[in-house]
Amino acid sequence: MLKWMFAAVTAIAIGVVSFFAFVLNEADGVPFEHREATLAEMRAPDALLVDIRTAPEWVDTGVIPEAELVTFTYPDVFLEDIRGQLGDKKLVLICRTGNRSGRAAQILSEMIDNPILSVDGGMRDLIAGGYKTSAPVR
């Protein structure tokens, strides 16, 4: 019985945390999405794809050729680096697994009006799915 009570409390806690994460996501700045995305969606003409990993990561795994390679460290510097290309496009962020892009999307959603998509699973899932990357060119 104790196992069932623990499982029920855990399930309720997960539900509450998920609900508040959704509410906070909607309440702070522009809503952003954190989900899987197709290559076509990432490469869409109305989107700016930015690989926010570090240079050693780009070299280690390769990159999507159409992606802008801009490491996300400081939000203001990052926006300065991409602002000329962003315009009114959707900002698509990709990292290794989706964790950094999710955090970056949350921060940036409070700073810009553009729609933002953080790619869940990141390059790891893309490569695991058979995508062949290219060597980074900077």
XYZ file of N, CA and C in Angstrom:
414
model
N 0.820 -1.185 0.000
C 0.000 0.000 0.000
C 0.872 1.260 0.000
N 1.961 1.213 0.716
C 2.858 2.361 0.774
C 3.424 2.669 -0.609
N 3.702 1.607 -1.391
C 4.195 1.793 -2.759
C 3.182 2.557 -3.599
N 1.907 2.178 -3.475
C 0.852 2.824 -4.258
C 0.686 4.283 -3.854
N 0.779 4.550 -2.568
C 0.650 5.933 -2.101
C 1.809 6.782 -2.625
N 3.010 6.217 -2.579
C 4.177 6.937 -3.091
C 4.022 7.199 -4.587
N 3.561 6.196 -5.324
C 3.361 6.355 -6.770
C 2.310 7.425 -7.055
N 1.240 7.432 -6.283
C 0.181 8.427 -6.494
C 0.686 9.836 -6.188
N 1.405 9.979 -5.095
C 1.948 11.295 -4.732
C 2.943 11.760 -5.791
N 3.779 10.857 -6.271
C 4.751 11.196 -7.315
C 4.041 11.644 -8.587
N 3.008 10.917 -8.982
C 2.258 11.273 -10.193
C 1.604 12.644 -10.045
N 1.049 12.910 -8.893
C 0.424 14.215 -8.656
C 1.476 15.317 -8.700
N 2.621 15.072 -8.080
C 3.696 16.077 -8.070
C 4.174 16.376 -9.485
N 4.334 15.344 -10.296
C 4.757 15.540 -11.691
C 3.708 16.352 -12.439
N 2.451 16.046 -12.216
C 1.377 16.793 -12.869
C 1.369 18.260 -12.471
N 1.558 18.531 -11.203
C 1.571 19.916 -10.719
C 2.756 20.672 -11.315
N 3.940 20.052 -11.299
C 5.128 20.698 -11.863
C 4.930 20.960 -13.350
N 4.392 19.990 -14.078
C 4.150 20.169 -15.514
C 3.167 21.303 -15.770
N 2.108 21.355 -14.976
C 1.119 22.419 -15.136
C 1.758 23.786 -14.933
N 2.522 23.936 -13.852
C 3.139 25.233 -13.589
C 4.201 25.572 -14.621
N 4.914 24.583 -15.127
C 5.892 24.853 -16.189
C 5.167 25.389 -17.417
N 4.000 24.813 -17.742
C 3.217 25.292 -18.882
C 2.720 26.710 -18.634
N 2.173 26.950 -17.448
C 1.639 28.273 -17.119
C 2.750 29.312 -17.147
N 3.890 29.014 -16.553
C 4.998 29.967 -16.544
C 5.515 30.208 -17.947
N 5.553 29.160 -18.753
C 5.997 29.291 -20.137
C 5.092 30.263 -20.879
N 3.801 30.197 -20.632
C 2.853 31.077 -21.300
C 2.866 32.481 -20.707
N 3.211 32.600 -19.432
C 3.097 33.889 -18.765
C 4.309 34.789 -18.984
N 5.464 34.226 -19.163
C 6.690 35.015 -19.279
C 6.976 35.328 -20.734
N 6.832 36.581 -21.128
C 7.179 36.985 -22.489
C 6.379 36.237 -23.531
N 7.014 36.029 -24.678
C 6.390 35.328 -25.792
C 6.463 33.829 -25.526
N 5.372 33.097 -25.722
C 5.432 31.654 -25.521
C 6.438 31.024 -26.486
N 7.098 29.996 -26.033
C 7.993 29.259 -26.913
C 7.600 27.795 -26.888
N 8.055 27.075 -27.906
C 7.783 25.645 -27.983
C 9.073 24.889 -27.704
N 8.957 23.770 -27.021
C 10.083 22.860 -26.820
C 9.567 21.482 -27.220
N 9.928 21.065 -28.428
C 9.406 19.808 -28.967
C 10.320 19.314 -30.080
N 10.060 18.096 -30.535
C 10.795 17.574 -31.682
C 10.399 18.377 -32.915
N 11.317 18.470 -33.869
C 11.038 19.216 -35.098
C 11.645 18.473 -36.278
N 11.011 18.598 -37.432
C 11.553 17.987 -38.643
C 12.631 18.894 -39.228
N 13.486 18.307 -40.055
C 14.504 19.108 -40.739
C 13.850 20.173 -41.606
N 12.766 19.814 -42.269
C 12.066 20.785 -43.124
C 11.594 21.976 -42.302
N 11.090 21.719 -41.126
C 10.630 22.795 -40.254
C 11.803 23.664 -39.792
N 12.921 23.013 -39.459
C 14.097 23.764 -39.013
C 14.677 24.619 -40.134
N 14.576 24.115 -41.366
C 15.166 24.801 -42.526
C 14.180 25.721 -43.245
N 12.991 25.879 -42.733
C 11.946 26.670 -43.401
C 12.434 28.094 -43.689
N 11.972 28.674 -44.802
C 12.391 30.037 -45.158
C 12.019 31.088 -44.108
N 10.971 30.814 -43.337
C 10.545 31.784 -42.319
C 11.150 31.481 -40.945
N 12.231 30.673 -40.935
C 12.886 30.304 -39.679
C 14.382 30.595 -39.754
N 14.949 30.935 -38.621
C 16.397 31.070 -38.494
C 16.856 29.972 -37.544
N 17.591 28.996 -38.084
C 18.105 27.877 -37.304
C 19.463 28.257 -36.729
N 19.589 28.171 -35.406
C 20.850 28.509 -34.747
C 21.288 27.338 -33.870
N 22.486 26.827 -34.145
C 23.106 25.777 -33.337
C 23.857 26.483 -32.215
N 23.386 26.318 -30.975
C 23.930 27.084 -29.852
C 25.020 26.335 -29.087
N 25.492 25.215 -29.629
C 26.542 24.457 -28.948
C 27.878 25.195 -29.033
N 28.900 24.601 -28.467
C 30.241 25.186 -28.502
C 30.999 24.711 -29.737
N 32.045 25.431 -30.093
C 32.861 25.069 -31.261
C 33.391 23.635 -31.177
N 33.903 23.171 -30.028
C 34.347 21.771 -29.971
C 33.213 20.774 -30.247
N 31.993 21.106 -29.830
C 30.857 20.219 -30.106
C 30.537 20.200 -31.594
N 30.619 21.349 -32.257
C 30.362 21.403 -33.698
C 31.358 20.520 -34.431
N 32.622 20.596 -34.034
C 33.677 19.801 -34.674
C 33.471 18.322 -34.378
N 33.106 17.998 -33.146
C 32.958 16.611 -32.720
C 31.867 15.872 -33.486
N 30.695 16.489 -33.649
C 29.566 15.782 -34.264
C 29.197 16.287 -35.645
N 29.708 17.451 -36.031
C 29.266 18.071 -37.270
C 28.030 18.916 -37.016
N 27.563 19.566 -38.068
C 26.456 20.517 -37.942
C 25.463 20.355 -39.087
N 24.330 21.006 -38.959
C 23.379 21.143 -40.062
C 23.902 22.313 -40.892
N 24.178 22.115 -42.185
C 24.822 23.175 -42.977
C 24.099 24.518 -42.958
N 22.785 24.525 -42.903
C 22.021 25.778 -42.936
C 22.020 26.516 -41.598
N 22.498 25.873 -40.548
C 22.439 26.476 -39.214
C 23.491 27.563 -39.037
N 23.072 28.621 -38.363
C 24.030 29.623 -37.905
C 24.701 29.034 -36.669
N 25.993 29.189 -36.561
C 26.736 28.630 -35.435
C 27.076 29.759 -34.461
N 26.259 29.868 -33.414
C 26.434 30.938 -32.430
C 26.249 30.327 -31.040
N 27.333 30.185 -30.310
C 27.254 29.632 -28.958
C 26.431 30.557 -28.067
N 25.512 29.957 -27.312
C 24.688 30.739 -26.388
C 25.372 30.763 -25.032
N 25.913 31.917 -24.685
C 26.520 32.111 -23.372
C 25.845 33.272 -22.667
N 25.862 34.427 -23.317
C 25.236 35.630 -22.777
C 24.101 36.036 -23.711
N 22.869 36.113 -23.205
C 21.716 36.410 -24.063
C 21.868 37.676 -24.902
N 22.364 38.755 -24.313
C 22.502 40.013 -25.057
C 23.486 39.881 -26.215
N 24.606 39.226 -25.956
C 25.621 39.031 -26.996
C 25.070 38.115 -28.086
N 24.363 37.072 -27.681
C 23.759 36.145 -28.634
C 22.806 36.887 -29.563
N 21.912 37.693 -28.992
C 20.947 38.440 -29.807
C 21.645 39.430 -30.727
N 22.704 40.029 -30.255
C 23.478 40.950 -31.083
C 24.042 40.215 -32.306
N 24.502 38.984 -32.081
C 25.095 38.193 -33.162
C 24.088 37.752 -34.218
N 22.833 37.551 -33.830
C 21.849 37.024 -34.789
C 20.822 38.048 -35.255
N 20.756 39.188 -34.617
C 19.674 40.139 -34.891
C 19.548 40.495 -36.372
N 20.652 40.684 -37.071
C 20.605 41.049 -38.485
C 19.947 39.997 -39.358
N 20.055 38.732 -38.983
C 19.460 37.645 -39.766
C 18.072 37.258 -39.275
N 17.751 37.607 -38.035
C 16.496 37.153 -37.439
C 15.277 37.866 -38.008
N 15.304 39.182 -38.073
C 14.138 39.915 -38.567
C 12.886 39.482 -37.835
N 11.844 39.088 -38.610
C 10.601 38.621 -37.988
C 10.445 37.104 -38.097
N 11.550 36.408 -38.356
C 11.514 34.946 -38.495
C 11.329 34.254 -37.147
N 10.899 32.992 -37.236
C 10.864 32.135 -36.052
C 12.308 31.764 -35.721
N 12.666 31.827 -34.453
C 13.999 31.440 -34.007
C 13.962 29.973 -33.603
N 14.746 29.146 -34.298
C 14.820 27.717 -34.005
C 16.182 27.449 -33.379
N 16.171 26.954 -32.147
C 17.405 26.702 -31.406
C 17.652 25.209 -31.281
N 18.892 24.791 -31.547
C 19.258 23.392 -31.387
C 20.574 23.309 -30.632
N 20.669 22.316 -29.758
C 21.902 22.064 -29.018
C 22.164 20.557 -29.081
N 22.894 20.019 -28.141
C 23.214 18.590 -28.177
C 21.989 17.733 -27.864
N 21.264 18.066 -26.776
C 20.145 17.223 -26.343
C 18.804 17.943 -26.229
N 18.822 19.254 -26.261
C 17.594 20.026 -26.076
C 17.529 20.742 -24.743
N 18.418 20.397 -23.822
C 18.393 21.054 -22.507
C 18.810 22.516 -22.592
N 19.968 22.778 -23.183
C 20.432 24.168 -23.293
C 19.507 24.999 -24.161
N 19.018 24.408 -25.260
C 18.130 25.182 -26.136
C 16.832 25.530 -25.413
N 16.358 24.641 -24.550
C 15.156 24.933 -23.768
C 15.369 26.086 -22.806
N 16.518 26.072 -22.119
C 16.824 27.175 -21.195
C 17.015 28.479 -21.960
N 17.720 28.400 -23.088
C 17.943 29.604 -23.903
C 16.614 30.152 -24.416
N 15.726 29.269 -24.865
C 14.418 29.704 -25.374
C 13.632 30.428 -24.297
N 13.680 29.907 -23.091
C 12.946 30.554 -22.002
C 13.494 31.954 -21.739
N 14.804 32.088 -21.704
C 15.422 33.399 -21.469
C 15.093 34.355 -22.609
N 15.274 33.884 -23.847
C 15.070 34.749 -25.014
C 13.611 35.134 -25.204
N 12.696 34.269 -24.759
C 11.266 34.575 -24.921
C 10.873 35.830 -24.150
N 11.660 36.189 -23.169
C 11.392 37.402 -22.398
C 12.077 38.621 -23.004
N 12.878 38.399 -24.053
C 13.671 39.492 -24.622
C 13.261 39.876 -26.040
N 12.626 38.934 -26.768
C 12.250 39.205 -28.159
C 10.795 38.823 -28.390
N 10.227 39.354 -29.476
C 8.831 39.067 -29.808
C 8.679 37.918 -30.798
N 9.771 37.427 -31.342
C 9.710 36.355 -32.332
C 9.242 35.053 -31.698
N 8.525 34.227 -32.476
C 8.243 32.880 -31.988
C 9.563 32.120 -31.863
N 9.644 31.234 -30.878
C 10.872 30.476 -30.633
C 10.528 28.998 -30.527
N 11.345 28.180 -31.188
C 11.227 26.722 -31.098
C 12.549 26.168 -30.607
N 12.514 25.466 -29.490
C 13.666 24.743 -28.963
C 13.495 23.286 -29.377
N 14.488 22.742 -30.072
C 14.378 21.385 -30.612
C 14.682 20.363 -29.516
N 13.647 19.647 -29.088
C 13.800 18.606 -28.078
C 14.560 17.426 -28.679
N 15.535 16.921 -27.974
C 16.346 15.804 -28.465
C 17.604 16.272 -29.159
N 17.580 17.494 -29.671
C 18.756 18.119 -30.266
C 19.470 17.302 -31.326
N 20.749 17.602 -31.482
C 21.575 16.931 -32.487
C 21.708 15.443 -32.188
N 21.695 15.083 -30.915
C 21.816 13.669 -30.538
C 20.740 12.835 -31.226
N 19.486 13.263 -31.122
C 18.397 12.500 -31.722
C 18.419 12.580 -33.242
N 18.805 13.719 -33.774
C 18.882 13.892 -35.224
C 19.897 12.914 -35.816
N 21.070 12.846 -35.200
C 22.128 11.948 -35.668
C 21.725 10.494 -35.448
N 21.112 10.193 -34.303
C 20.656 8.827 -34.022
C 19.618 8.376 -35.046
N 18.874 9.334 -35.605
C 17.867 9.029 -36.618
C 18.450 8.863 -38.014
N 19.775 8.975 -38.143
C 20.425 8.741 -39.431
C 20.872 9.983 -40.172
N 20.643 11.165 -39.609
C 21.051 12.393 -40.297
C 22.568 12.467 -40.389
N 23.062 12.788 -41.576
C 24.502 12.936 -41.810
C 24.851 14.418 -41.730
N 25.659 14.768 -40.763
C 26.042 16.161 -40.556
C 27.172 16.562 -41.498
N 27.459 17.849 -41.518
C 28.570 18.397 -42.297
C 29.590 18.993 -41.344
N 30.816 19.131 -41.817
C 31.842 19.788 -41.009
C 31.471 21.257 -40.855
N 31.720 21.827 -39.687
C 31.379 23.244 -39.486
C 32.261 24.158 -40.329
N 31.644 25.227 -40.838
C 32.370 26.245 -41.595
C 32.081 27.570 -40.917
N 33.110 28.256 -40.502
C 32.911 29.553 -39.822
C 33.694 30.608 -40.508
